[in-house]
C-alpha cells in the first residue's frame, strides 16, 4: 500500500512538470472583439483633406 | 517522451510526400511591382484598343512598368477606362509574346536572327517579283499602327510597286467613309463623343457602345441625364440597349427599310427641316419618291419592327432636336452598306441635324488608330489622304516624297493594262488593289480572271489579325497555297496556326504602340501624341524599323526615307509626321505638327471636356488634338475643326460648310449652296466651287500670296499647292478651301444612286428576294470576279434557318490575341460561346453550357458553348468574333511556338462565315449570314 | 469626418469590368480571385442592371464579428482591413459577408482555403505603409499616397465612386436631381407603386 502511494506520488512529481514547459504554449485566450494582429501605421487621419480633394478632382462629373 | 515522439513522427511523414502533390506557393510571385526606394517616372500614352482615345498614365521604375494612374486631365476619358485600358500594364510582362524572329521548318518553329529573317524574306520577295511582278505580294498594314507607322506602310507598298495594300478599315468602316464622303465631303465622325452631351435625342443603330466604346458611354449617359432620349435599334438586347429609353429589335440587314420607315413619318407629318433642305441639300425629292414605297406595313414586314415603334422613334428624333445618330459595324458590314450609311446621312439632312452641336452623324470608329490609318495609311483604293490613284495623285505624292514620278511609275507592272472594271483598261498603278477582305481570292482565283499579272503568292501581315475576316475555311486553303507567309505582330495570331503550312512561314516580333511613340487619331478626328512607355520587349522592333530594314534589303530605302532621318535603322517619327503635314492638304492633316501636338498632350487639362476648346493657357483657342481639317501650315495655327460643316463659326476658328466636290450643278439643279448660306465671316455670301489658282486670280486674291507661294501654287488647286498659300489666303477671306456646296442625296456614280434595300446574300426571308434582289455578278471588280446574284438565287434558308451574326465583347478587341494573352482579361472570358434564344435551343435540343456545332451556310463549322439567353431574338444566333486558336473543333495549342499560345483560345467565328462583299468598297457581309446549330 | 464608402450608380454601370481589372492590375491579384466583381441582373432582358460589388467596408462588419482569431481592424475612417499573418483561413467571414467579399486562393495539393484576401479600399494592411512586404501580401496602399481606390478612379462612366462618404453622396445627389429625381434602380416601383410604361423609361 505504502509502495503504491509512493509510486503514484513519484509519477505525479515526475510527469506533472511536463505541463510547465514554455515552448509552443501561447494559447490565445479569446477576448472577442479585440483585434489581435499587428499595428497598422494608419495615415488616414492626417491626409483626410487630401483625399477629399482627390475625390473631387478625379471622380466628379467634370 | 513517447507523446512528443509520436507528434514528431507524423510531422516527418508529411515532409516526405512527393513535391508533385504540392501546388504553387500561395503568395504568387508579384510581377513588376513598385518599390518605395526607387524613383517613379510618369509617362503618358493613349490606349491602343478603341477609337475613344483614353489617356493612360504609366508609372515606371528603372524602365519597368510598375503601375497605372488615371489620366483625369484627359478631356476624352477623364481618368476612366474599360477593362482593356485598365489592363494596359500587362503589356510590360510580355509572357506570351513572340520573342524573337522565327520560321517554320518542316512544321517546327525555329529561331533565327533579324538579319537572317530579313534576308530570307527579301530574297523570296525579289524572286517572286521577278517571276510574277510586284502585284504578287499582298502587304497588309494596320489600324493599330501609329499614323507614322501606317503612313510608312502605305508608302512601302507604293515604293515596292503595288496597290495590294490595305488595313482593318476595309472591314470596319470602309463603307461609311465612301458613302458619307460621297454625300457631303468627308467620311468621318462629324461631331465628337463629348459633343453628344449636347444632344436631345440619340439613335444607336448597329452600335453596342457599352461594349465596343465603353468610355464613350460616359458622355452618352451624361447626355441621357441631361434629358437626351436614348434609342437603340439592334438585333440583340445589348448592354447599350439596357440603358435605352426606347429599344427596337431589327432583323439583321434591314437598316434601309427602317430608315425609310422613319422618313415616311417625318415627311408625312412635315417634321423635316424644309428650310435647311432648300438651302443646303440636293435631290431630297428623289428620296421622297422612294419613301412612298415604304409604308409602315412594308417596313414591319421586312425589318420586323412594329409600326408603332417606328413611329415612336421617328417622333422622338424629330421632336427632340438637335438629335444625333450613331452607327457601327451593325450597319457597315453588309454588301449594301455604302448605300445604307448614305441613307443615315440623308435622315440627318432631312432633320437638319448636320453641322450643329448636339447633332451630326457620330460614327464610332473601331481600333485606336483606324481613323488615322484610313486617313494617311495603307489603303488599296487610294494614296494617303484620299487622293485616289489617278496620275495627278501620284504626281502630287511623288513631289511630296521628293522622288521622280517616272521612277515611281517604273516600280509598277507597266507591261500591259488590265480590266479596271466595266471594260475600262488601265495599268495596275491606277487600279484599286485587292482589299484585305478578298486577299484569299487573290490567291485562289484563276489568275486569268484577275486584273493583274499573276495570283498573290506572298502575304505580309503587319498588325492585322486574320480571324476577323470571313470565310475561314477558304482562308486556310489560301494560306496553304502561298509561297510565303510573313506575320509581323507582337503575337503569333490565329494566322500562324490555322493552316497546315510547314515551311516558308515567318514570325517577326513587332513592338506594340507602348514600346514606341507617335500619334494616333481618335474617332472625332483629333490627333493625340503618344510617349514611349517601355523599350521593345525581347527582340521586338517597331513597325517602322522593320519597314526600313525590309526596304533596305529590297533596295529602295534611300528613296523611301529621303526626307526622313534614320538612326540605327529606326526612322525618326517626327520627320514622318512632318512629311504627312507637307502632303495632306485634302483633309487638313497639315497643321498638326509634332510640336503643337506635344503641347496639347502636356496641357490637356486646359481643354474644356464639353467643347474640347482651351479657353486659356498655352493652347488657347485650339481644339484638343487639332481635329482635322486643321487647315494650312502649322505656322498658320488653325485651331482644328471640332464639328464638321458647322457654319456658325468662321473657317479660321473651326467652322465649315459642305464640300463642293461634284461640280457646280447636275441635271439642271445646283450643287452649290444657296444664296445666304456661308460660314460666318465669309466674304463670298453664296455657294462657291473649290479653289484653284485660276479662281484666286479671278477674285483678285492671287497677289496676296508671297512670291514663293505663287511659284508653288501656279496652276495648282487647294489640294496640290504644297506651299499652302491658296488655303491660307482663302481662309483669310473667310472661305472654305474645298468650296461651299450642297450635300447630295443622289450619288449618280453609285450602283444605286438612291439607296435601295437589297436582301442579304444569305437571307432567311427567301420570299423577299424577288422584290429586293441583290446585284448581278461582276467580272472585274477591284481586280476580282465578285458574286452576288448567283449566291442569293439559291434558297439557303431551308438548310440553314437561323441568322448568324457576330460582334464585340468588352473584354476583348479585334482578333483578340493580345487580350486573350493577358492574364487579367483572359480570366473574365475564358470560353468562346454562341448566344442562342431559348426557342431555338429547344428546337435543336440544346441546353445551357453545352457544346454545339454551329455550321455556316458555306459549310464551315465551329464548336462552341451554347449560352441560352433572351438577349437574341428567336431566329438569330450571335457569337463574339475575338476568339482564335481553334479550327473546326480542334484546339491548335500545339501549333503555337513555345510559350506564345494565348491563355484563352477558342473557335474563330469567321471560320463559319460566308461570301458577300459591298458593291462599292468590298466590305465583307459579316453581320447577316445563315447557320444551323446542333448538339456536339 | 465621414466614413470611406463605395457607391455604384447602377444607372451608369455598363459592366465593362474596368473596376475589376484595375484592382487586379494594381494589386496583381492572383488568378482565381477577383476582389471586385460586377453583377448583372436580368441579363439580356428589359430591366437589365449592373452593379459593381466588392467589400462594402461595413460599419458593423459581420466578418469582424465572427472571426475566431479577430484578425480584422478598422481604420479611423471606416476602412475594414485584416491581418493575413493571423488569418487561419477558416472561411467564417465568407459565410457572414452578405456581399461575398472574402476570397480565398487555392493552396496546396488539397486545394484547401488559403489566407483570406479581399478588397482593402486600396489601403494595404497592418505592415509598414508602401513597403514591399505590404505590397506582396495586401497589394498597393494608395490611401497612404493620398489617392483613392483605383477601381473608382478608373471607372469608365464614373458609376463607381469611392471616397469620403459625404462627398460621394454630394456627387450622387447632383445626378439624381439632374435625372429628375426618379432613379428607377432600387425598388422605386415597390416603394411608390410606380408602374413604368412598357419599354419606356421615365
JSON list of N, CA, C and O in Angstrom, two decimals, chain B residues 324-369:
[
{"chain": "B", "resi": 324, "resn": "UNK", "atom": "N", "xyz": [-28.86, 63.19, -82.70]},
{"chain": "B", "resi": 324, "resn": "UNK", "atom": "CA", "xyz": [-27.67, 62.63, -83.32]},
{"chain": "B", "resi": 324, "resn": "UNK", "atom": "C", "xyz": [-27.87, 61.15, -83.60]},
{"chain": "B", "resi": 324, "resn": "UNK", "atom": "O", "xyz": [-28.69, 60.50, -82.96]},
{"chain": "B", "resi": 325, "resn": "UNK", "atom": "N", "xyz": [-27.17, 60.64, -84.58]},
{"chain": "B", "resi": 325, "resn": "UNK", "atom": "CA", "xyz": [-27.24, 59.20, -84.80]},
{"chain": "B", "resi": 325, "resn": "UNK", "atom": "C", "xyz": [-25.83, 58.60, -84.73]},
{"chain": "B", "resi": 325, "resn": "UNK", "atom": "O", "xyz": [-24.85, 59.26, -85.02]},
{"chain": "B", "resi": 326, "resn": "UNK", "atom": "N", "xyz": [-25.81, 57.36, -84.32]},
{"chain": "B", "resi": 326, "resn": "UNK", "atom": "CA", "xyz": [-24.56, 56.63, -84.15]},
{"chain": "B", "resi": 326, "resn": "UNK", "atom": "C", "xyz": [-24.71, 55.31, -84.87]},
{"chain": "B", "resi": 326, "resn": "UNK", "atom": "O", "xyz": [-25.74, 54.64, -84.72]},
{"chain": "B", "resi": 327, "resn": "UNK", "atom": "N", "xyz": [-23.71, 54.94, -85.64]},
{"chain": "B", "resi": 327, "resn": "UNK", "atom": "CA", "xyz": [-23.75, 53.59, -86.20]},
{"chain": "B", "resi": 327, "resn": "UNK", "atom": "C", "xyz": [-22.35, 53.00, -86.22]},
{"chain": "B", "resi": 327, "resn": "UNK", "atom": "O", "xyz": [-21.37, 53.72, -86.25]},
{"chain": "B", "resi": 328, "resn": "UNK", "atom": "N", "xyz": [-22.30, 51.69, -86.19]},
{"chain": "B", "resi": 328, "resn": "UNK", "atom": "CA", "xyz": [-21.02, 50.97, -86.21]},
{"chain": "B", "resi": 328, "resn": "UNK", "atom": "C", "xyz": [-21.16, 49.75, -87.11]},
{"chain": "B", "resi": 328, "resn": "UNK", "atom": "O", "xyz": [-21.85, 49.80, -88.11]},
{"chain": "B", "resi": 329, "resn": "UNK", "atom": "N", "xyz": [-20.51, 48.66, -86.74]},
{"chain": "B", "resi": 329, "resn": "UNK", "atom": "CA", "xyz": [-20.42, 47.51, -87.61]},
{"chain": "B", "resi": 329, "resn": "UNK", "atom": "C", "xyz": [-21.77, 46.92, -87.97]},
{"chain": "B", "resi": 329, "resn": "UNK", "atom": "O", "xyz": [-21.94, 46.33, -89.03]},
{"chain": "B", "resi": 330, "resn": "UNK", "atom": "N", "xyz": [-22.73, 47.07, -87.08]},
{"chain": "B", "resi": 330, "resn": "UNK", "atom": "CA", "xyz": [-24.05, 46.51, -87.36]},
{"chain": "B", "resi": 330, "resn": "UNK", "atom": "C", "xyz": [-24.62, 47.03, -88.66]},
{"chain": "B", "resi": 330, "resn": "UNK", "atom": "O", "xyz": [-25.41, 46.37, -89.33]},
{"chain": "B", "resi": 331, "resn": "UNK", "atom": "N", "xyz": [-24.20, 48.21, -89.03]},
{"chain": "B", "resi": 331, "resn": "UNK", "atom": "CA", "xyz": [-24.69, 48.82, -90.26]},
{"chain": "B", "resi": 331, "resn": "UNK", "atom": "C", "xyz": [-23.68, 48.67, -91.39]},
{"chain": "B", "resi": 331, "resn": "UNK", "atom": "O", "xyz": [-24.05, 48.46, -92.54]},
{"chain": "B", "resi": 332, "resn": "UNK", "atom": "N", "xyz": [-22.39, 48.76, -91.05]},
{"chain": "B", "resi": 332, "resn": "UNK", "atom": "CA", "xyz": [-21.39, 48.83, -92.11]},
{"chain": "B", "resi": 332, "resn": "UNK", "atom": "C", "xyz": [-21.02, 47.50, -92.73]},
{"chain": "B", "resi": 332, "resn": "UNK", "atom": "O", "xyz": [-20.53, 47.47, -93.86]},
{"chain": "B", "resi": 333, "resn": "UNK", "atom": "N", "xyz": [-21.23, 46.40, -92.04]},
{"chain": "B", "resi": 333, "resn": "UNK", "atom": "CA", "xyz": [-20.75, 45.13, -92.57]},
{"chain": "B", "resi": 333, "resn": "UNK", "atom": "C", "xyz": [-21.84, 44.39, -93.34]},
{"chain": "B", "resi": 333, "resn": "UNK", "atom": "O", "xyz": [-22.27, 43.30, -92.98]},
{"chain": "B", "resi": 334, "resn": "UNK", "atom": "N", "xyz": [-22.30, 45.03, -94.39]},
{"chain": "B", "resi": 334, "resn": "UNK", "atom": "CA", "xyz": [-23.28, 44.42, -95.29]},
{"chain": "B", "resi": 334, "resn": "UNK", "atom": "C", "xyz": [-22.88, 44.73, -96.72]},
{"chain": "B", "resi": 334, "resn": "UNK", "atom": "O", "xyz": [-22.13, 45.67, -96.96]},
{"chain": "B", "resi": 335, "resn": "UNK", "atom": "N", "xyz": [-23.43, 44.00, -97.66]},
{"chain": "B", "resi": 335, "resn": "UNK", "atom": "CA", "xyz": [-23.00, 44.22, -99.05]},
{"chain": "B", "resi": 335, "resn": "UNK", "atom": "C", "xyz": [-23.66, 45.43, -99.69]},
{"chain": "B", "resi": 335, "resn": "UNK", "atom": "O", "xyz": [-23.34, 45.78, -100.81]},
{"chain": "B", "resi": 336, "resn": "UNK", "atom": "N", "xyz": [-24.57, 46.09, -98.97]},
{"chain": "B", "resi": 336, "resn": "UNK", "atom": "CA", "xyz": [-25.17, 47.33, -99.49]},
{"chain": "B", "resi": 336, "resn": "UNK", "atom": "C", "xyz": [-24.86, 48.49, -98.56]},
{"chain": "B", "resi": 336, "resn": "UNK", "atom": "O", "xyz": [-25.45, 49.55, -98.66]},
{"chain": "B", "resi": 337, "resn": "UNK", "atom": "N", "xyz": [-23.90, 48.31, -97.66]},
{"chain": "B", "resi": 337, "resn": "UNK", "atom": "CA", "xyz": [-23.72, 49.28, -96.59]},
{"chain": "B", "resi": 337, "resn": "UNK", "atom": "C", "xyz": [-23.30, 50.66, -97.07]},
{"chain": "B", "resi": 337, "resn": "UNK", "atom": "O", "xyz": [-23.60, 51.66, -96.42]},
{"chain": "B", "resi": 338, "resn": "UNK", "atom": "N", "xyz": [-22.58, 50.73, -98.20]},
{"chain": "B", "resi": 338, "resn": "UNK", "atom": "CA", "xyz": [-22.21, 52.07, -98.70]},
{"chain": "B", "resi": 338, "resn": "UNK", "atom": "C", "xyz": [-23.45, 52.91, -98.94]},
{"chain": "B", "resi": 338, "resn": "UNK", "atom": "O", "xyz": [-23.42, 54.13, -98.83]},
{"chain": "B", "resi": 339, "resn": "UNK", "atom": "N", "xyz": [-24.52, 52.22, -99.29]},
{"chain": "B", "resi": 339, "resn": "UNK", "atom": "CA", "xyz": [-25.77, 52.93, -99.55]},
{"chain": "B", "resi": 339, "resn": "UNK", "atom": "C", "xyz": [-26.53, 53.16, -98.25]},
{"chain": "B", "resi": 339, "resn": "UNK", "atom": "O", "xyz": [-27.16, 54.20, -98.06]},
{"chain": "B", "resi": 340, "resn": "UNK", "atom": "N", "xyz": [-26.47, 52.19, -97.34]},
{"chain": "B", "resi": 340, "resn": "UNK", "atom": "CA", "xyz": [-27.17, 52.34, -96.06]},
{"chain": "B", "resi": 340, "resn": "UNK", "atom": "C", "xyz": [-26.67, 53.58, -95.32]},
{"chain": "B", "resi": 340, "resn": "UNK", "atom": "O", "xyz": [-27.47, 54.37, -94.81]},
{"chain": "B", "resi": 341, "resn": "UNK", "atom": "N", "xyz": [-25.34, 53.73, -95.27]},
{"chain": "B", "resi": 341, "resn": "UNK", "atom": "CA", "xyz": [-24.83, 54.85, -94.49]},
{"chain": "B", "resi": 341, "resn": "UNK", "atom": "C", "xyz": [-25.25, 56.17, -95.11]},
{"chain": "B", "resi": 341, "resn": "UNK", "atom": "O", "xyz": [-25.46, 57.17, -94.41]},
{"chain": "B", "resi": 342, "resn": "UNK", "atom": "N", "xyz": [-25.40, 56.18, -96.44]},
{"chain": "B", "resi": 342, "resn": "UNK", "atom": "CA", "xyz": [-25.85, 57.42, -97.08]},
{"chain": "B", "resi": 342, "resn": "UNK", "atom": "C", "xyz": [-27.26, 57.76, -96.62]},
{"chain": "B", "resi": 342, "resn": "UNK", "atom": "O", "xyz": [-27.60, 58.92, -96.42]},
{"chain": "B", "resi": 343, "resn": "UNK", "atom": "N", "xyz": [-28.06, 56.71, -96.46]},
{"chain": "B", "resi": 343, "resn": "UNK", "atom": "CA", "xyz": [-29.44, 56.98, -96.04]},
{"chain": "B", "resi": 343, "resn": "UNK", "atom": "C", "xyz": [-29.48, 57.53, -94.61]},
{"chain": "B", "resi": 343, "resn": "UNK", "atom": "O", "xyz": [-30.33, 58.35, -94.27]},
{"chain": "B", "resi": 344, "resn": "UNK", "atom": "N", "xyz": [-28.54, 57.09, -93.79]},
{"chain": "B", "resi": 344, "resn": "UNK", "atom": "CA", "xyz": [-28.46, 57.65, -92.44]},
{"chain": "B", "resi": 344, "resn": "UNK", "atom": "C", "xyz": [-28.14, 59.14, -92.53]},
{"chain": "B", "resi": 344, "resn": "UNK", "atom": "O", "xyz": [-28.72, 59.96, -91.81]},
{"chain": "B", "resi": 345, "resn": "UNK", "atom": "N", "xyz": [-27.20, 59.48, -93.39]},
{"chain": "B", "resi": 345, "resn": "UNK", "atom": "CA", "xyz": [-26.86, 60.89, -93.57]},
{"chain": "B", "resi": 345, "resn": "UNK", "atom": "C", "xyz": [-28.07, 61.65, -94.07]},
{"chain": "B", "resi": 345, "resn": "UNK", "atom": "O", "xyz": [-28.36, 62.76, -93.61]},
{"chain": "B", "resi": 346, "resn": "UNK", "atom": "N", "xyz": [-28.80, 61.03, -95.00]},
{"chain": "B", "resi": 346, "resn": "UNK", "atom": "CA", "xyz": [-29.96, 61.71, -95.56]},
{"chain": "B", "resi": 346, "resn": "UNK", "atom": "C", "xyz": [-31.01, 61.94, -94.47]},
{"chain": "B", "resi": 346, "resn": "UNK", "atom": "O", "xyz": [-31.67, 62.99, -94.43]},
{"chain": "B", "resi": 347, "resn": "UNK", "atom": "N", "xyz": [-31.16, 60.99, -93.57]},
{"chain": "B", "resi": 347, "resn": "UNK", "atom": "CA", "xyz": [-32.09, 61.18, -92.46]},
{"chain": "B", "resi": 347, "resn": "UNK", "atom": "C", "xyz": [-31.71, 62.42, -91.65]},
{"chain": "B", "resi": 347, "resn": "UNK", "atom": "O", "xyz": [-32.56, 63.25, -91.32]},
{"chain": "B", "resi": 348, "resn": "UNK", "atom": "N", "xyz": [-30.44, 62.55, -91.36]},
{"chain": "B", "resi": 348, "resn": "UNK", "atom": "CA", "xyz": [-29.99, 63.69, -90.57]},
{"chain": "B", "resi": 348, "resn": "UNK", "atom": "C", "xyz": [-30.11, 64.98, -91.36]},
{"chain": "B", "resi": 348, "resn": "UNK", "atom": "O", "xyz": [-30.37, 66.05, -90.80]},
{"chain": "B", "resi": 349, "resn": "UNK", "atom": "N", "xyz": [-29.93, 64.90, -92.69]},
{"chain": "B", "resi": 349, "resn": "UNK", "atom": "CA", "xyz": [-30.12, 66.10, -93.51]},
{"chain": "B", "resi": 349, "resn": "UNK", "atom": "C", "xyz": [-31.57, 66.51, -93.50]},
{"chain": "B", "resi": 349, "resn": "UNK", "atom": "O", "xyz": [-31.91, 67.69, -93.42]},
{"chain": "B", "resi": 350, "resn": "UNK", "atom": "N", "xyz": [-32.45, 65.52, -93.58]},
{"chain": "B", "resi": 350, "resn": "UNK", "atom": "CA", "xyz": [-33.89, 65.82, -93.58]},
{"chain": "B", "resi": 350, "resn": "UNK", "atom": "C", "xyz": [-34.28, 66.52, -92.27]},
{"chain": "B", "resi": 350, "resn": "UNK", "atom": "O", "xyz": [-35.12, 67.42, -92.25]},
{"chain": "B", "resi": 351, "resn": "UNK", "atom": "N", "xyz": [-33.67, 66.08, -91.19]},
{"chain": "B", "resi": 351, "resn": "UNK", "atom": "CA", "xyz": [-33.99, 66.69, -89.90]},
{"chain": "B", "resi": 351, "resn": "UNK", "atom": "C", "xyz": [-33.19, 67.96, -89.64]},
{"chain": "B", "resi": 351, "resn": "UNK", "atom": "O", "xyz": [-33.38, 68.62, -88.62]},
{"chain": "B", "resi": 352, "resn": "UNK", "atom": "N", "xyz": [-32.27, 68.27, -90.53]},
{"chain": "B", "resi": 352, "resn": "UNK", "atom": "CA", "xyz": [-31.49, 69.48, -90.35]},
{"chain": "B", "resi": 352, "resn": "UNK", "atom": "C", "xyz": [-30.50, 69.39, -89.21]},
{"chain": "B", "resi": 352, "resn": "UNK", "atom": "O", "xyz": [-30.18, 70.39, -88.55]},
{"chain": "B", "resi": 353, "resn": "UNK", "atom": "N", "xyz": [-29.99, 68.19, -88.96]},
{"chain": "B", "resi": 353, "resn": "UNK", "atom": "CA", "xyz": [-29.15, 67.97, -87.79]},
{"chain": "B", "resi": 353, "resn": "UNK", "atom": "C", "xyz": [-27.65, 68.04, -88.05]},
{"chain": "B", "resi": 353, "resn": "UNK", "atom": "O", "xyz": [-26.87, 67.83, -87.14]},
{"chain": "B", "resi": 354, "resn": "UNK", "atom": "N", "xyz": [-27.26, 68.27, -89.31]},
{"chain": "B", "resi": 354, "resn": "UNK", "atom": "CA", "xyz": [-25.83, 68.23, -89.61]},
{"chain": "B", "resi": 354, "resn": "UNK", "atom": "C", "xyz": [-25.24, 69.62, -89.53]},
{"chain": "B", "resi": 354, "resn": "UNK", "atom": "O", "xyz": [-25.80, 70.56, -90.05]},
{"chain": "B", "resi": 355, "resn": "UNK", "atom": "N", "xyz": [-24.07, 69.69, -88.90]},
{"chain": "B", "resi": 355, "resn": "UNK", "atom": "CA", "xyz": [-23.39, 70.96, -88.82]},
{"chain": "B", "resi": 355, "resn": "UNK", "atom": "C", "xyz": [-23.78, 71.76, -87.60]},
{"chain": "B", "resi": 355, "resn": "UNK", "atom": "O", "xyz": [-23.74, 72.98, -87.60]},
{"chain": "B", "resi": 356, "resn": "UNK", "atom": "N", "xyz": [-24.21, 71.06, -86.55]},
{"chain": "B", "resi": 356, "resn": "UNK", "atom": "CA", "xyz": [-24.50, 71.77, -85.32]},
{"chain": "B", "resi": 356, "resn": "UNK", "atom": "C", "xyz": [-24.15, 70.92, -84.11]},
{"chain": "B", "resi": 356, "resn": "UNK", "atom": "O", "xyz": [-24.13, 69.69, -84.17]},
{"chain": "B", "resi": 357, "resn": "UNK", "atom": "N", "xyz": [-23.88, 71.62, -83.02]},
{"chain": "B", "resi": 357, "resn": "UNK", "atom": "CA", "xyz": [-23.55, 70.93, -81.79]},
{"chain": "B", "resi": 357, "resn": "UNK", "atom": "C", "xyz": [-24.76, 70.12, -81.32]},
{"chain": "B", "resi": 357, "resn": "UNK", "atom": "O", "xyz": [-25.87, 70.58, -81.37]},
{"chain": "B", "resi": 358, "resn": "UNK", "atom": "N", "xyz": [-24.53, 68.88, -80.93]},
{"chain": "B", "resi": 358, "resn": "UNK", "atom": "CA", "xyz": [-25.62, 68.03, -80.47]},
{"chain": "B", "resi": 358, "resn": "UNK", "atom": "C", "xyz": [-26.25, 67.21, -81.57]},
{"chain": "B", "resi": 358, "resn": "UNK", "atom": "O", "xyz": [-27.05, 66.32, -81.32]},
{"chain": "B", "resi": 359, "resn": "UNK", "atom": "N", "xyz": [-25.92, 67.51, -82.80]},
{"chain": "B", "resi": 359, "resn": "UNK", "atom": "CA", "xyz": [-26.48, 66.73, -83.92]},
{"chain": "B", "resi": 359, "resn": "UNK", "atom": "C", "xyz": [-25.40, 65.88, -84.53]},
{"chain": "B", "resi": 359, "resn": "UNK", "atom": "O", "xyz": [-24.56, 65.33, -83.84]},
{"chain": "B", "resi": 360, "resn": "UNK", "atom": "N", "xyz": [-25.42, 65.79, -85.84]},
{"chain": "B", "resi": 360, "resn": "UNK", "atom": "CA", "xyz": [-24.33, 65.13, -86.53]},
{"chain": "B", "resi": 360, "resn": "UNK", "atom": "C", "xyz": [-24.54, 63.65, -86.77]},
{"chain": "B", "resi": 360, "resn": "UNK", "atom": "O", "xyz": [-25.48, 63.04, -86.29]},
{"chain": "B", "resi": 361, "resn": "UNK", "atom": "N", "xyz": [-23.61, 63.10, -87.54]},
{"chain": "B", "resi": 361, "resn": "UNK", "atom": "CA", "xyz": [-23.54, 61.66, -87.76]},
{"chain": "B", "resi": 361, "resn": "UNK", "atom": "C", "xyz": [-22.33, 61.19, -87.00]},
{"chain": "B", "resi": 361, "resn": "UNK", "atom": "O", "xyz": [-21.19, 61.35, -87.45]},
{"chain": "B", "resi": 362, "resn": "UNK", "atom": "N", "xyz": [-22.55, 60.66, -85.82]},
{"chain": "B", "resi": 362, "resn": "UNK", "atom": "CA", "xyz": [-21.43, 60.31, -84.95]},
{"chain": "B", "resi": 362, "resn": "UNK", "atom": "C", "xyz": [-21.05, 58.86, -85.17]},
{"chain": "B", "resi": 362, "resn": "UNK", "atom": "O", "xyz": [-21.58, 57.95, -84.57]},
{"chain": "B", "resi": 363, "resn": "UNK", "atom": "N", "xyz": [-20.09, 58.70, -86.06]},
{"chain": "B", "resi": 363, "resn": "UNK", "atom": "CA", "xyz": [-19.65, 57.37, -86.45]},
{"chain": "B", "resi": 363, "resn": "UNK", "atom": "C", "xyz": [-18.57, 56.94, -85.49]},
{"chain": "B", "resi": 363, "resn": "UNK", "atom": "O", "xyz": [-17.51, 57.56, -85.43]},
{"chain": "B", "resi": 364, "resn": "UNK", "atom": "N", "xyz": [-18.81, 55.87, -84.75]},
{"chain": "B", "resi": 364, "resn": "UNK", "atom": "CA", "xyz": [-17.81, 55.41, -83.79]},
{"chain": "B", "resi": 364, "resn": "UNK", "atom": "C", "xyz": [-16.85, 54.47, -84.52]},
{"chain": "B", "resi": 364, "resn": "UNK", "atom": "O", "xyz": [-17.23, 53.35, -84.88]},
{"chain": "B", "resi": 365, "resn": "UNK", "atom": "N", "xyz": [-15.61, 54.91, -84.71]},
{"chain": "B", "resi": 365, "resn": "UNK", "atom": "CA", "xyz": [-14.64, 54.04, -85.36]},
{"chain": "B", "resi": 365, "resn": "UNK", "atom": "C", "xyz": [-14.20, 52.96, -84.40]},
{"chain": "B", "resi": 365, "resn": "UNK", "atom": "O", "xyz": [-14.39, 53.06, -83.19]},
{"chain": "B", "resi": 366, "resn": "UNK", "atom": "N", "xyz": [-13.54, 51.93, -84.93]},
{"chain": "B", "resi": 366, "resn": "UNK", "atom": "CA", "xyz": [-13.20, 50.76, -84.12]},
{"chain": "B", "resi": 366, "resn": "UNK", "atom": "C", "xyz": [-11.86, 50.85, -83.42]},
{"chain": "B", "resi": 366, "resn": "UNK", "atom": "O", "xyz": [-11.74, 51.33, -82.29]},
{"chain": "B", "resi": 367, "resn": "UNK", "atom": "N", "xyz": [-10.81, 50.41, -84.11]},
{"chain": "B", "resi": 367, "resn": "UNK", "atom": "CA", "xyz": [-9.48, 50.36, -83.49]},
{"chain": "B", "resi": 367, "resn": "UNK", "atom": "C", "xyz": [-8.98, 51.75, -83.11]},
{"chain": "B", "resi": 367, "resn": "UNK", "atom": "O", "xyz": [-9.47, 52.76, -83.61]},
{"chain": "B", "resi": 368, "resn": "UNK", "atom": "N", "xyz": [-7.95, 51.75, -82.27]},
{"chain": "B", "resi": 368, "resn": "UNK", "atom": "CA", "xyz": [-7.44, 53.02, -81.75]},
{"chain": "B", "resi": 368, "resn": "UNK", "atom": "C", "xyz": [-6.99, 53.97, -82.85]},
{"chain": "B", "resi": 368, "resn": "UNK", "atom": "O", "xyz": [-7.15, 55.18, -82.72]},
{"chain": "B", "resi": 369, "resn": "UNK", "atom": "N", "xyz": [-6.43, 53.46, -83.94]},
{"chain": "B", "resi": 369, "resn": "UNK", "atom": "CA", "xyz": [-5.98, 54.36, -84.97]},
{"chain": "B", "resi": 369, "resn": "UNK", "atom": "C", "xyz": [-6.54, 54.00, -86.34]},
{"chain": "B", "resi": 369, "resn": "UNK", "atom": "O", "xyz": [-5.92, 54.25, -87.36]}
]
